[in-house]
mmCIF file of C-alpha atoms and ligand atoms in Angstrom:
data_model
loop_
_atom_site.group_PDB
_atom_site.id
_atom_site.type_symbol
_atom_site.label_atom_id
_atom_site.label_comp_id
_atom_site.label_asym_id
_atom_site.label_seq_id
_atom_site.Cartn_x
_atom_site.Cartn_y
_atom_site.Cartn_z
ATOM 1 C CA MET A 1 165.292 -36.496 -114.359
ATOM 2 C CA PHE A 2 162.215 -35.236 -116.185
ATOM 3 C CA SER A 3 159.142 -37.442 -116.672
ATOM 4 C CA VAL A 4 155.755 -37.175 -118.336
ATOM 5 C CA THR A 5 152.833 -39.597 -118.364
ATOM 6 C CA CYS A 6 150.063 -39.371 -120.965
ATOM 7 C CA ILE A 7 147.152 -41.379 -122.314
ATOM 8 C CA ALA A 8 145.968 -41.563 -125.944
ATOM 9 C CA PRO A 9 142.807 -42.995 -127.474
ATOM 10 C CA VAL A 10 142.030 -45.728 -129.974
ATOM 11 C CA ASN A 11 140.401 -44.640 -133.232
ATOM 12 C CA ILE A 12 138.228 -46.743 -135.509
ATOM 13 C CA ALA A 13 138.231 -45.956 -139.225
ATOM 14 C CA ILE A 14 134.909 -45.316 -140.931
ATOM 15 C CA VAL A 15 136.494 -44.759 -144.345
ATOM 16 C CA LYS A 16 139.446 -47.147 -144.189
ATOM 17 C CA TYR A 17 143.103 -46.480 -144.910
ATOM 18 C CA TRP A 18 144.393 -49.424 -146.944
ATOM 19 C CA GLY A 19 147.541 -49.178 -149.024
ATOM 20 C CA LYS A 20 150.718 -47.082 -148.975
ATOM 21 C CA ARG A 21 152.318 -45.026 -151.737
ATOM 22 C CA ASN A 22 155.555 -44.828 -149.732
ATOM 23 C CA GLU A 23 156.421 -47.659 -147.334
ATOM 24 C CA GLU A 24 159.265 -45.828 -145.626
ATOM 25 C CA LEU A 25 157.393 -42.610 -144.799
ATOM 26 C CA ILE A 26 154.016 -44.382 -144.437
ATOM 27 C CA LEU A 27 152.164 -42.298 -147.002
ATOM 28 C CA PRO A 28 148.691 -43.646 -147.836
ATOM 29 C CA ILE A 29 147.101 -44.031 -151.256
ATOM 30 C CA ASN A 30 143.768 -42.669 -150.014
ATOM 31 C CA ASP A 31 142.276 -40.336 -147.398
ATOM 32 C CA SER A 32 140.626 -41.923 -144.371
ATOM 33 C CA ILE A 33 138.183 -40.783 -141.679
ATOM 34 C CA SER A 34 137.893 -42.170 -138.163
ATOM 35 C CA MET A 35 136.115 -41.732 -134.876
ATOM 36 C CA THR A 36 138.138 -41.477 -131.670
ATOM 37 C CA LEU A 37 136.922 -43.714 -128.828
ATOM 38 C CA GLY A 38 136.676 -42.881 -125.115
ATOM 39 C CA THR A 39 139.929 -43.315 -123.179
ATOM 40 C CA ASN A 40 138.160 -44.621 -120.052
ATOM 41 C CA GLU A 41 137.371 -47.799 -121.949
ATOM 42 C CA LEU A 42 140.307 -48.067 -124.394
ATOM 43 C CA CYS A 43 143.613 -46.266 -124.205
ATOM 44 C CA ALA A 44 147.371 -46.513 -124.306
ATOM 45 C CA LYS A 45 149.310 -45.054 -121.383
ATOM 46 C CA THR A 46 152.946 -44.031 -121.683
ATOM 47 C CA THR A 47 155.554 -42.655 -119.299
ATOM 48 C CA ILE A 48 158.762 -41.160 -120.688
ATOM 49 C CA SER A 49 161.683 -40.214 -118.459
ATOM 50 C CA ALA A 50 164.777 -38.395 -119.696
ATOM 51 C CA SER A 51 167.943 -38.170 -117.629
ATOM 52 C CA GLU A 52 171.565 -37.252 -118.007
ATOM 53 C CA GLY A 53 172.330 -40.471 -116.100
ATOM 54 C CA PHE A 54 170.699 -42.889 -118.584
ATOM 55 C CA GLN A 55 173.202 -44.870 -120.669
ATOM 56 C CA HIS A 56 170.863 -46.038 -123.467
ATOM 57 C CA ASN A 57 167.404 -45.436 -124.833
ATOM 58 C CA ARG A 58 165.135 -48.204 -123.467
ATOM 59 C CA MET A 59 161.504 -49.186 -124.006
ATOM 60 C CA TRP A 60 159.085 -51.536 -122.208
ATOM 61 C CA LEU A 61 155.709 -52.508 -123.670
ATOM 62 C CA ASN A 62 153.328 -54.119 -121.184
ATOM 63 C CA ASP A 63 156.350 -54.675 -118.877
ATOM 64 C CA GLU A 64 158.405 -56.514 -121.501
ATOM 65 C CA GLU A 65 161.554 -54.801 -122.730
ATOM 66 C CA LEU A 66 161.734 -54.281 -126.518
ATOM 67 C CA PRO A 67 164.897 -53.674 -128.544
ATOM 68 C CA PHE A 68 165.380 -49.973 -129.350
ATOM 69 C CA GLU A 69 166.834 -50.385 -132.820
ATOM 70 C CA GLU A 70 168.407 -47.606 -134.865
ATOM 71 C CA ASP A 71 166.150 -48.030 -137.916
ATOM 72 C CA SER A 72 162.937 -48.849 -136.015
ATOM 73 C CA ARG A 73 159.663 -46.944 -136.220
ATOM 74 C CA LEU A 74 160.137 -46.170 -132.544
ATOM 75 C CA MET A 75 163.462 -44.452 -133.241
ATOM 76 C CA ARG A 76 161.966 -42.587 -136.176
ATOM 77 C CA CYS A 77 159.295 -41.114 -133.887
ATOM 78 C CA LEU A 78 161.878 -40.157 -131.237
ATOM 79 C CA LYS A 79 164.132 -38.479 -133.802
ATOM 80 C CA GLY A 80 161.157 -36.771 -135.463
ATOM 81 C CA VAL A 81 159.996 -35.131 -132.231
ATOM 82 C CA GLN A 82 163.574 -34.234 -131.262
ATOM 83 C CA ARG A 83 164.020 -32.516 -134.625
ATOM 84 C CA LEU A 84 160.896 -30.429 -133.942
ATOM 85 C CA ALA A 85 162.187 -29.668 -130.442
ATOM 86 C CA LEU A 86 165.432 -28.414 -131.893
ATOM 87 C CA MET A 87 163.505 -26.021 -134.117
ATOM 88 C CA ASN A 88 160.840 -24.766 -131.724
ATOM 89 C CA GLY A 89 160.723 -26.669 -128.425
ATOM 90 C CA SER A 90 161.697 -25.501 -124.981
ATOM 91 C CA GLN A 91 165.242 -26.210 -123.810
ATOM 92 C CA LYS A 92 164.108 -27.716 -120.479
ATOM 93 C CA VAL A 93 165.123 -31.263 -121.409
ATOM 94 C CA SER A 94 168.444 -31.736 -123.199
ATOM 95 C CA LEU A 95 168.175 -33.552 -126.538
ATOM 96 C CA SER A 96 171.389 -35.435 -125.775
ATOM 97 C CA TRP A 97 169.838 -37.188 -122.751
ATOM 98 C CA LYS A 98 168.673 -40.775 -123.321
ATOM 99 C CA VAL A 99 165.041 -41.682 -122.664
ATOM 100 C CA HIS A 100 163.321 -44.573 -120.904
ATOM 101 C CA ILE A 101 159.804 -45.297 -122.159
ATOM 102 C CA ALA A 102 157.157 -47.556 -120.607
ATOM 103 C CA SER A 103 153.831 -48.126 -122.291
ATOM 104 C CA CYS A 104 150.782 -50.285 -121.670
ATOM 105 C CA ASN A 105 147.257 -50.682 -122.997
ATOM 106 C CA ASN A 106 144.106 -51.174 -120.966
ATOM 107 C CA PHE A 107 142.884 -53.649 -123.642
ATOM 108 C CA PRO A 108 144.414 -56.599 -125.603
ATOM 109 C CA THR A 109 147.432 -55.595 -127.711
ATOM 110 C CA ALA A 110 147.502 -56.272 -131.496
ATOM 111 C CA ALA A 111 144.043 -57.819 -131.575
ATOM 112 C CA GLY A 112 142.714 -55.727 -134.414
ATOM 113 C CA LEU A 113 141.606 -53.223 -131.771
ATOM 114 C CA ALA A 114 143.906 -50.481 -133.064
ATOM 115 C CA SER A 115 146.415 -50.795 -130.226
ATOM 116 C CA SER A 116 149.329 -49.641 -132.392
ATOM 117 C CA ALA A 117 147.442 -46.452 -133.283
ATOM 118 C CA ALA A 118 146.878 -45.583 -129.619
ATOM 119 C CA GLY A 119 150.437 -46.663 -128.715
ATOM 120 C CA TYR A 120 152.296 -44.541 -131.285
ATOM 121 C CA ALA A 121 149.961 -41.563 -130.765
ATOM 122 C CA CYS A 122 150.711 -41.771 -127.041
ATOM 123 C CA LEU A 123 154.450 -42.046 -127.684
ATOM 124 C CA VAL A 124 154.534 -38.980 -129.931
ATOM 125 C CA PHE A 125 152.215 -36.937 -127.705
ATOM 126 C CA SER A 126 154.289 -37.802 -124.592
ATOM 127 C CA LEU A 127 157.556 -36.917 -126.363
ATOM 128 C CA ALA A 128 156.020 -33.608 -127.435
ATOM 129 C CA ARG A 129 155.066 -32.886 -123.818
ATOM 130 C CA LEU A 130 158.550 -33.840 -122.616
ATOM 131 C CA TYR A 131 160.216 -31.436 -125.045
ATOM 132 C CA GLY A 132 157.598 -28.677 -124.676
ATOM 133 C CA ILE A 133 156.081 -28.840 -128.178
ATOM 134 C CA PRO A 134 152.388 -27.934 -128.553
ATOM 135 C CA LEU A 135 150.027 -30.331 -130.375
ATOM 136 C CA ASN A 136 150.062 -29.417 -134.068
ATOM 137 C CA GLU A 137 149.607 -30.986 -137.493
ATOM 138 C CA GLU A 138 153.317 -31.605 -137.885
ATOM 139 C CA LEU A 139 153.193 -33.996 -134.929
ATOM 140 C CA THR A 140 150.668 -36.081 -136.868
ATOM 141 C CA THR A 141 153.266 -36.588 -139.631
ATOM 142 C CA ILE A 142 155.579 -38.098 -137.004
ATOM 143 C CA ALA A 143 152.911 -40.345 -135.422
ATOM 144 C CA ARG A 144 152.055 -41.487 -138.964
ATOM 145 C CA GLN A 145 155.581 -42.879 -139.288
ATOM 146 C CA GLY A 146 155.012 -45.102 -136.238
ATOM 147 C CA SER A 147 151.753 -46.594 -137.490
ATOM 148 C CA GLY A 148 149.715 -44.893 -140.228
ATOM 149 C CA SER A 149 146.436 -44.815 -138.349
ATOM 150 C CA ALA A 150 148.195 -43.391 -135.242
ATOM 151 C CA CYS A 151 148.087 -39.895 -136.747
ATOM 152 C CA ARG A 152 144.283 -39.894 -136.336
ATOM 153 C CA SER A 153 144.554 -40.716 -132.599
ATOM 154 C CA LEU A 154 146.154 -37.334 -131.846
ATOM 155 C CA PHE A 155 142.709 -35.703 -131.979
ATOM 156 C CA GLY A 156 139.320 -36.429 -130.436
ATOM 157 C CA GLY A 157 135.947 -36.609 -132.172
ATOM 158 C CA PHE A 158 135.975 -37.292 -135.915
ATOM 159 C CA VAL A 159 139.275 -36.974 -137.768
ATOM 160 C CA GLN A 160 140.405 -37.003 -141.391
ATOM 161 C CA TRP A 161 143.841 -38.169 -142.493
ATOM 162 C CA HIS A 162 144.621 -36.353 -145.761
ATOM 163 C CA ARG A 163 146.770 -38.543 -147.967
ATOM 164 C CA GLY A 164 148.712 -35.539 -149.321
ATOM 165 C CA VAL A 165 150.514 -35.371 -152.648
ATOM 166 C CA LEU A 166 154.076 -34.316 -151.758
ATOM 167 C CA ASP A 167 156.868 -36.883 -151.932
ATOM 168 C CA ASP A 168 158.273 -35.962 -148.527
ATOM 169 C CA GLY A 169 154.864 -36.446 -146.819
ATOM 170 C CA ARG A 170 154.724 -32.936 -145.290
ATOM 171 C CA ASP A 171 151.077 -32.632 -146.366
ATOM 172 C CA SER A 172 150.026 -36.135 -145.269
ATOM 173 C CA VAL A 173 148.472 -34.910 -142.023
ATOM 174 C CA ALA A 174 145.502 -35.651 -139.783
ATOM 175 C CA LYS A 175 143.022 -32.841 -139.072
ATOM 176 C CA PRO A 176 140.004 -32.801 -136.771
ATOM 177 C CA ILE A 177 136.591 -32.594 -138.486
ATOM 178 C CA VAL A 178 134.466 -32.010 -135.358
ATOM 179 C CA SER A 179 135.134 -32.559 -131.647
ATOM 180 C CA ALA A 180 133.589 -35.324 -129.525
ATOM 181 C CA GLN A 181 131.136 -32.769 -128.123
ATOM 182 C CA HIS A 182 129.561 -32.318 -131.578
ATOM 183 C CA TRP A 183 127.894 -35.775 -131.498
ATOM 184 C CA PRO A 184 128.104 -36.882 -127.854
ATOM 185 C CA ASN A 185 125.437 -39.577 -128.134
ATOM 186 C CA MET A 186 127.446 -41.523 -130.742
ATOM 187 C CA HIS A 187 128.207 -44.799 -128.954
ATOM 188 C CA VAL A 188 130.028 -47.957 -129.974
ATOM 189 C CA LEU A 189 129.724 -51.619 -129.036
ATOM 190 C CA ILE A 190 132.832 -53.637 -129.791
ATOM 191 C CA LEU A 191 131.889 -57.277 -130.119
ATOM 192 C CA VAL A 192 135.120 -59.130 -129.417
ATOM 193 C CA VAL A 193 135.132 -62.376 -131.339
ATOM 194 C CA ASN A 194 138.800 -63.078 -130.847
ATOM 195 C CA ASP A 195 141.468 -61.044 -129.073
ATOM 196 C CA GLU A 196 144.507 -62.989 -130.157
ATOM 197 C CA ARG A 197 147.138 -61.547 -132.471
ATOM 198 C CA LYS A 198 146.037 -61.203 -136.093
ATOM 199 C CA LYS A 199 147.454 -63.558 -138.741
ATOM 200 C CA THR A 200 148.360 -61.089 -141.500
ATOM 201 C CA SER A 201 149.678 -57.773 -140.193
ATOM 202 C CA SER A 202 148.125 -54.691 -141.785
ATOM 203 C CA THR A 203 151.576 -53.736 -143.157
ATOM 204 C CA ASN A 204 151.934 -57.024 -145.074
ATOM 205 C CA GLY A 205 148.265 -57.154 -146.030
ATOM 206 C CA MET A 206 148.138 -53.692 -147.563
ATOM 207 C CA GLN A 207 151.455 -54.160 -149.345
ATOM 208 C CA ARG A 208 150.043 -57.281 -151.008
ATOM 209 C CA SER A 209 146.771 -55.493 -151.859
ATOM 210 C CA VAL A 210 148.583 -52.604 -153.564
ATOM 211 C CA THR A 211 150.573 -54.969 -155.766
ATOM 212 C CA THR A 212 147.862 -57.542 -156.578
ATOM 213 C CA SER A 213 144.313 -56.175 -156.135
ATOM 214 C CA GLN A 214 142.664 -55.051 -159.370
ATOM 215 C CA LEU A 215 139.899 -53.277 -157.452
ATOM 216 C CA ILE A 216 142.009 -51.072 -155.207
ATOM 217 C CA GLN A 217 142.768 -48.342 -157.788
ATOM 218 C CA HIS A 218 139.063 -47.906 -158.512
ATOM 219 C CA ARG A 219 138.492 -47.402 -154.782
ATOM 220 C CA VAL A 220 141.267 -44.785 -154.627
ATOM 221 C CA ASP A 221 140.205 -42.868 -157.749
ATOM 222 C CA LYS A 222 136.429 -43.097 -157.705
ATOM 223 C CA ILE A 223 135.047 -44.263 -154.361
ATOM 224 C CA VAL A 224 137.002 -42.650 -151.533
ATOM 225 C CA PRO A 225 136.971 -39.001 -152.731
ATOM 226 C CA GLU A 226 133.172 -38.937 -152.940
ATOM 227 C CA ARG A 227 132.707 -41.049 -149.819
ATOM 228 C CA THR A 228 134.868 -38.832 -147.593
ATOM 229 C CA GLU A 229 132.925 -35.731 -148.696
ATOM 230 C CA ASN A 230 129.555 -37.402 -148.061
ATOM 231 C CA LEU A 231 130.692 -38.773 -144.722
ATOM 232 C CA LYS A 232 131.873 -35.352 -143.555
ATOM 233 C CA LYS A 233 128.477 -33.902 -144.470
ATOM 234 C CA ALA A 234 126.707 -36.712 -142.566
ATOM 235 C CA ILE A 235 128.897 -36.125 -139.496
ATOM 236 C CA GLU A 236 128.391 -32.365 -139.613
ATOM 237 C CA ALA A 237 124.603 -32.812 -139.912
ATOM 238 C CA ARG A 238 124.565 -35.640 -137.315
ATOM 239 C CA ASP A 239 122.742 -37.696 -139.963
ATOM 240 C CA PHE A 240 122.972 -41.238 -138.584
ATOM 241 C CA GLN A 241 121.258 -42.882 -141.584
ATOM 242 C CA SER A 242 123.844 -41.644 -144.094
ATOM 243 C CA PHE A 243 126.681 -42.155 -141.625
ATOM 244 C CA ALA A 244 125.645 -45.773 -141.096
ATOM 245 C CA GLU A 245 125.273 -46.596 -144.777
ATOM 246 C CA ILE A 246 128.712 -45.179 -145.641
ATOM 247 C CA THR A 247 130.284 -46.966 -142.650
ATOM 248 C CA MET A 248 128.969 -50.396 -143.607
ATOM 249 C CA LYS A 249 129.651 -49.973 -147.323
ATOM 250 C CA ASP A 250 133.223 -48.925 -146.683
ATOM 251 C CA SER A 251 133.883 -51.825 -144.325
ATOM 252 C CA ASN A 252 132.482 -54.197 -146.940
ATOM 253 C CA GLN A 253 134.597 -52.660 -149.674
ATOM 254 C CA PHE A 254 137.760 -52.863 -147.613
ATOM 255 C CA HIS A 255 137.169 -56.596 -147.013
ATOM 256 C CA ALA A 256 136.293 -57.081 -150.698
ATOM 257 C CA ILE A 257 139.719 -55.642 -151.547
ATOM 258 C CA ALA A 258 141.324 -57.831 -148.889
ATOM 259 C CA LEU A 259 139.751 -60.842 -150.636
ATOM 260 C CA ASP A 260 140.732 -59.504 -154.079
ATOM 261 C CA THR A 261 144.331 -59.522 -152.847
ATOM 262 C CA TYR A 262 146.376 -62.490 -154.031
ATOM 263 C CA PRO A 263 146.851 -64.608 -151.966
ATOM 264 C CA PRO A 264 143.785 -63.179 -150.186
ATOM 265 C CA CYS A 265 143.754 -61.579 -146.746
ATOM 266 C CA VAL A 266 140.894 -63.083 -144.778
ATOM 267 C CA TYR A 267 140.174 -60.996 -141.712
ATOM 268 C CA MET A 268 136.479 -61.612 -141.034
ATOM 269 C CA ASN A 269 135.411 -65.077 -139.894
ATOM 270 C CA ASP A 270 132.010 -66.820 -139.821
ATOM 271 C CA VAL A 271 131.024 -65.107 -136.596
ATOM 272 C CA SER A 272 131.934 -61.707 -138.101
ATOM 273 C CA HIS A 273 129.697 -62.438 -141.103
ATOM 274 C CA ALA A 274 126.903 -63.574 -138.777
ATOM 275 C CA ILE A 275 127.209 -60.222 -136.949
ATOM 276 C CA ALA A 276 127.020 -58.249 -140.231
ATOM 277 C CA SER A 277 123.895 -60.172 -141.284
ATOM 278 C CA PHE A 278 122.394 -59.681 -137.851
ATOM 279 C CA VAL A 279 122.847 -55.880 -138.103
ATOM 280 C CA HIS A 280 121.080 -55.744 -141.484
ATOM 281 C CA THR A 281 118.177 -57.857 -140.228
ATOM 282 C CA TYR A 282 117.971 -55.813 -137.042
ATOM 283 C CA ASN A 283 117.821 -52.525 -138.982
ATOM 284 C CA LYS A 284 115.180 -53.926 -141.321
ATOM 285 C CA THR A 285 113.055 -55.010 -138.399
ATOM 286 C CA MET A 286 113.378 -51.642 -136.688
ATOM 287 C CA GLY A 287 112.206 -50.002 -139.907
ATOM 288 C CA THR A 288 115.137 -47.573 -139.745
ATOM 289 C CA VAL A 289 118.897 -47.845 -139.440
ATOM 290 C CA HIS A 290 119.826 -48.128 -135.756
ATOM 291 C CA ALA A 291 123.212 -49.823 -136.029
ATOM 292 C CA ALA A 292 126.251 -49.788 -138.345
ATOM 293 C CA TYR A 293 129.070 -52.333 -138.285
ATOM 294 C CA THR A 294 132.656 -51.902 -139.309
ATOM 295 C CA PHE A 295 135.496 -54.461 -139.249
ATOM 296 C CA ASP A 296 139.227 -53.674 -139.366
ATOM 297 C CA ALA A 297 142.022 -56.168 -140.087
ATOM 298 C CA GLY A 298 140.552 -58.738 -137.700
ATOM 299 C CA PRO A 299 137.282 -60.518 -136.904
ATOM 300 C CA ASN A 300 135.995 -58.142 -134.189
ATOM 301 C CA ALA A 301 132.955 -55.994 -134.936
ATOM 302 C CA CYS A 302 132.671 -52.349 -134.061
ATOM 303 C CA ILE A 303 129.031 -51.317 -134.038
ATOM 304 C CA TYR A 304 128.117 -47.645 -134.083
ATOM 305 C CA VAL A 305 124.775 -46.945 -132.391
ATOM 306 C CA LEU A 306 123.189 -43.851 -130.851
ATOM 307 C CA LYS A 307 123.026 -43.829 -127.051
ATOM 308 C CA GLU A 308 119.233 -44.038 -126.966
ATOM 309 C CA ASN A 309 119.340 -47.281 -128.995
ATOM 310 C CA VAL A 310 122.150 -49.092 -127.155
ATOM 311 C CA ALA A 311 119.982 -51.039 -124.687
ATOM 312 C CA LYS A 312 117.645 -52.358 -127.401
ATOM 313 C CA LEU A 313 120.511 -53.353 -129.666
ATOM 314 C CA LEU A 314 122.305 -55.088 -126.828
ATOM 315 C CA ALA A 315 119.174 -57.087 -125.996
ATOM 316 C CA ALA A 316 119.014 -58.221 -129.626
ATOM 317 C CA VAL A 317 122.737 -59.099 -129.622
ATOM 318 C CA GLN A 318 122.199 -61.151 -126.477
ATOM 319 C CA LYS A 319 119.254 -62.941 -128.102
ATOM 320 C CA GLU A 320 121.240 -63.769 -131.246
ATOM 321 C CA PHE A 321 124.602 -64.409 -129.588
ATOM 322 C CA PRO A 322 123.605 -65.480 -126.085
ATOM 323 C CA ASN A 323 126.114 -65.524 -123.284
ATOM 324 C CA ASP A 324 125.512 -66.636 -119.696
ATOM 325 C CA SER A 325 127.866 -63.948 -118.422
ATOM 326 C CA ILE A 326 125.795 -61.039 -119.733
ATOM 327 C CA ASP A 327 125.465 -59.622 -116.190
ATOM 328 C CA SER A 328 129.186 -59.834 -115.503
ATOM 329 C CA SER A 329 131.424 -56.775 -115.825
ATOM 330 C CA GLN A 330 134.048 -59.046 -117.405
ATOM 331 C CA TYR A 331 131.683 -59.811 -120.293
ATOM 332 C CA LEU A 332 129.954 -56.464 -120.695
ATOM 333 C CA ARG A 333 132.805 -53.994 -120.189
ATOM 334 C CA GLY A 334 132.946 -50.223 -120.316
ATOM 335 C CA LEU A 335 130.085 -47.765 -119.989
ATOM 336 C CA PRO A 336 127.220 -49.129 -117.908
ATOM 337 C CA VAL A 337 123.991 -50.008 -119.708
ATOM 338 C CA SER A 338 120.853 -51.733 -118.535
ATOM 339 C CA ILE A 339 119.741 -54.154 -121.208
ATOM 340 C CA ASP A 340 116.094 -53.916 -122.201
ATOM 341 C CA SER A 341 114.130 -56.944 -121.108
ATOM 342 C CA PRO A 342 112.679 -58.687 -124.154
ATOM 343 C CA GLU A 343 109.714 -56.585 -125.183
ATOM 344 C CA SER A 344 107.713 -55.907 -128.282
ATOM 345 C CA ASN A 345 110.548 -54.711 -130.515
ATOM 346 C CA ILE A 346 112.855 -57.535 -129.639
ATOM 347 C CA GLU A 347 110.088 -60.088 -130.020
ATOM 348 C CA LYS A 348 109.320 -58.488 -133.372
ATOM 349 C CA TYR A 349 112.979 -58.737 -134.253
ATOM 350 C CA ALA A 350 113.251 -62.370 -133.134
ATOM 351 C CA ASN A 351 110.154 -63.401 -135.080
ATOM 352 C CA SER A 352 111.119 -61.689 -138.281
ATOM 353 C CA ALA A 353 114.668 -63.029 -138.086
ATOM 354 C CA THR A 354 113.408 -66.545 -138.637
ATOM 355 C CA ASP A 355 111.542 -65.797 -141.854
ATOM 356 C CA ASN A 356 113.805 -63.098 -143.195
ATOM 357 C CA PRO A 357 115.665 -63.884 -146.419
ATOM 358 C CA ILE A 358 118.878 -62.702 -144.782
ATOM 359 C CA ASN A 359 118.246 -65.198 -142.030
ATOM 360 C CA THR A 360 120.699 -64.379 -139.288
ATOM 361 C CA ALA A 361 119.610 -67.335 -137.228
ATOM 362 C CA ALA A 362 120.582 -69.613 -140.113
ATOM 363 C CA VAL A 363 123.910 -67.852 -140.595
ATOM 364 C CA HIS A 364 124.429 -68.083 -136.874
ATOM 365 C CA ARG A 365 123.684 -71.820 -136.816
ATOM 366 C CA LYS A 366 126.016 -72.342 -139.757
ATOM 367 C CA ALA A 367 128.775 -70.485 -137.931
ATOM 368 C CA ILE A 368 128.226 -72.614 -134.854
ATOM 369 C CA GLY A 369 128.207 -75.822 -136.891
ATOM 370 C CA MET A 370 131.309 -74.915 -138.863
ATOM 371 C CA LEU A 371 133.271 -73.752 -135.888
ATOM 372 C CA ASN A 372 132.067 -76.643 -133.755
ATOM 373 C CA ILE A 373 131.894 -74.447 -130.677
ATOM 374 C CA GLN A 374 129.269 -73.727 -128.085
ATOM 375 C CA PRO A 375 126.840 -71.010 -129.237
ATOM 376 C CA LYS A 376 127.336 -69.326 -125.879
ATOM 377 C CA SER A 377 130.981 -68.631 -126.533
ATOM 378 C CA LEU A 378 130.690 -66.950 -129.938
ATOM 379 C CA LEU A 379 131.430 -63.542 -128.409
ATOM 380 C CA LYS A 380 134.288 -63.388 -125.906
ATOM 381 C CA TYR A 381 133.185 -60.068 -124.475
ATOM 382 C CA ILE A 382 131.634 -56.722 -125.397
ATOM 383 C CA ILE A 383 133.099 -53.246 -124.814
ATOM 384 C CA HIS A 384 130.656 -50.350 -124.633
ATOM 385 C CA THR A 385 132.224 -46.958 -125.317
ATOM 386 C CA LYS A 386 131.516 -43.703 -127.133
ATOM 387 C CA VAL A 387 133.142 -40.914 -129.101
ATOM 388 C CA GLY A 388 135.954 -39.420 -127.034
ATOM 389 C CA ASP A 389 138.623 -36.756 -126.705
ATOM 390 C CA GLY A 390 142.246 -36.751 -127.851
ATOM 391 C CA PRO A 391 145.371 -37.495 -125.767
ATOM 392 C CA CYS A 392 146.079 -35.786 -122.450
ATOM 393 C CA GLN A 393 148.797 -35.594 -119.848
ATOM 394 C CA LEU A 394 148.262 -37.194 -116.426
ATOM 395 C CA SER A 395 149.729 -36.195 -113.081
ATOM 396 C CA ASP A 396 153.040 -37.730 -111.974
ATOM 397 C CA ASP A 397 151.397 -40.184 -109.563
ATOM 398 C CA ASN A 398 150.215 -42.134 -112.645
ATOM 399 C CA SER A 399 153.808 -42.812 -113.731
ATOM 400 C CA LEU A 400 154.725 -46.274 -115.082
ATOM 401 C CA LEU A 401 158.399 -45.690 -114.235
ATOM 402 C CA ILE A 402 160.096 -45.274 -110.873
ATOM 403 C CA ASN A 403 163.651 -43.937 -111.058
ATOM 404 C CA GLY A 404 163.570 -44.737 -114.761
ATOM 405 C CA LEU A 405 162.530 -48.393 -114.395
ATOM 406 C CA PRO A 406 159.101 -50.065 -114.721
ATOM 407 C CA LEU A 407 157.171 -50.525 -111.486
ATOM 408 C CA SER A 408 157.503 -54.319 -111.696
ATOM 409 C CA HIS A 409 161.340 -54.247 -111.731
HETATM 410 O O1 LIG B 501 147.872 -48.143 -139.143
HETATM 411 P P1 LIG B 501 147.858 -49.576 -139.452
HETATM 412 O O2 LIG B 501 149.086 -50.004 -140.183
HETATM 413 O O3 LIG B 501 147.594 -50.419 -138.221
HETATM 414 O O4 LIG B 501 146.653 -49.872 -140.473
HETATM 415 C C1 LIG B 501 145.299 -49.729 -140.138
HETATM 416 C C2 LIG B 501 144.434 -50.329 -141.159
HETATM 417 C C3 LIG B 501 142.957 -50.423 -140.812
HETATM 418 O O5 LIG B 501 142.764 -50.477 -139.424
HETATM 419 C C4 LIG B 501 142.379 -51.695 -141.416
HETATM 420 C C5 LIG B 501 142.190 -49.242 -141.402
HETATM 421 C C6 LIG B 501 142.333 -47.899 -140.726
HETATM 422 O O6 LIG B 501 142.186 -46.897 -141.433
HETATM 423 O O7 LIG B 501 142.571 -47.841 -139.505
#
């Protein structure tokens, strides 16, 4: 029996992928750009064993066995990597042997936290390791067929997924822009509003947007081409101001298109909107842009912030969205940070927030009133992470399978 165990990161889109031109091959209508997050805080882990003695292909996700269907995305990824192995892999592991796959995430699955991206990237990377195929652009075309955004999780740092123009999708590949080491002080706070499964899957949502939104074509033709070029320049120059503006505008446009979809896709909730308003007020008070939000197909906020500004921002978040558990590692997860005690800037922020036209406190109160919940439970928890590297292989003692079965069996 041969086994490999690998981890792969989550990526968060800055210019969003939304809409397919080919459902089967998962070919997007526009380019997208993402940042890869640190695997210590968020990752998928996968073990794949191959043996002559296995009767069937089998797969367990978070210890639950899933059907391994012939026409599934899972099977498409397996066959895709096996096809590459046939052409240029090593012959160490026979392609006729069945595989057993176990995968888990160190964060909630399907909560709008890009778990499918990390999961499929990890699957494809692990299969490539099993069959002796080096990481290359072609592998990204296979990960793409698991979950579109998964192709971006095969690289660290900042990554662009080129939509491509060919019908067979050969040129719809992800390519690294710069590595994580280029902008190491780029940090992220994920404000988890809700970690339950999302209502409208991204597959259904984007399908509906492509057929009903009257704004989406304008985004594809006019907005994204210019935005991706400007974003790449901002990343290359480590220009946080431009980076932040593009990030927030693109998140807003994606949700505008979600609302322009008929029937609409509503992913942000009142707390999400309160967070967006809070970020604008915070930046205004600081006199410069210190924080940039982005929201995917769910209510959770991802806030980009430079390392040197994390503590101040967190203090302001705690003031606006207080939580008694702020000192607990269950509430504030991930990279350690000591929150600034309220001092001049935060006081300045708090004072201006009450007489600011974009009054976050008012939005906040409205959210609390409408949701009829305790203000202290508006955020479930916060994950602090930063830009990170791509997938990697772990040593065998990290295996999720023993003799081809999950540890719990
Ligand atoms: O790859 P999917 O099908 O999970 O779609 C991802 C869609 C967004 O997260 C909203 C945007 C993106 O580019 O990741």
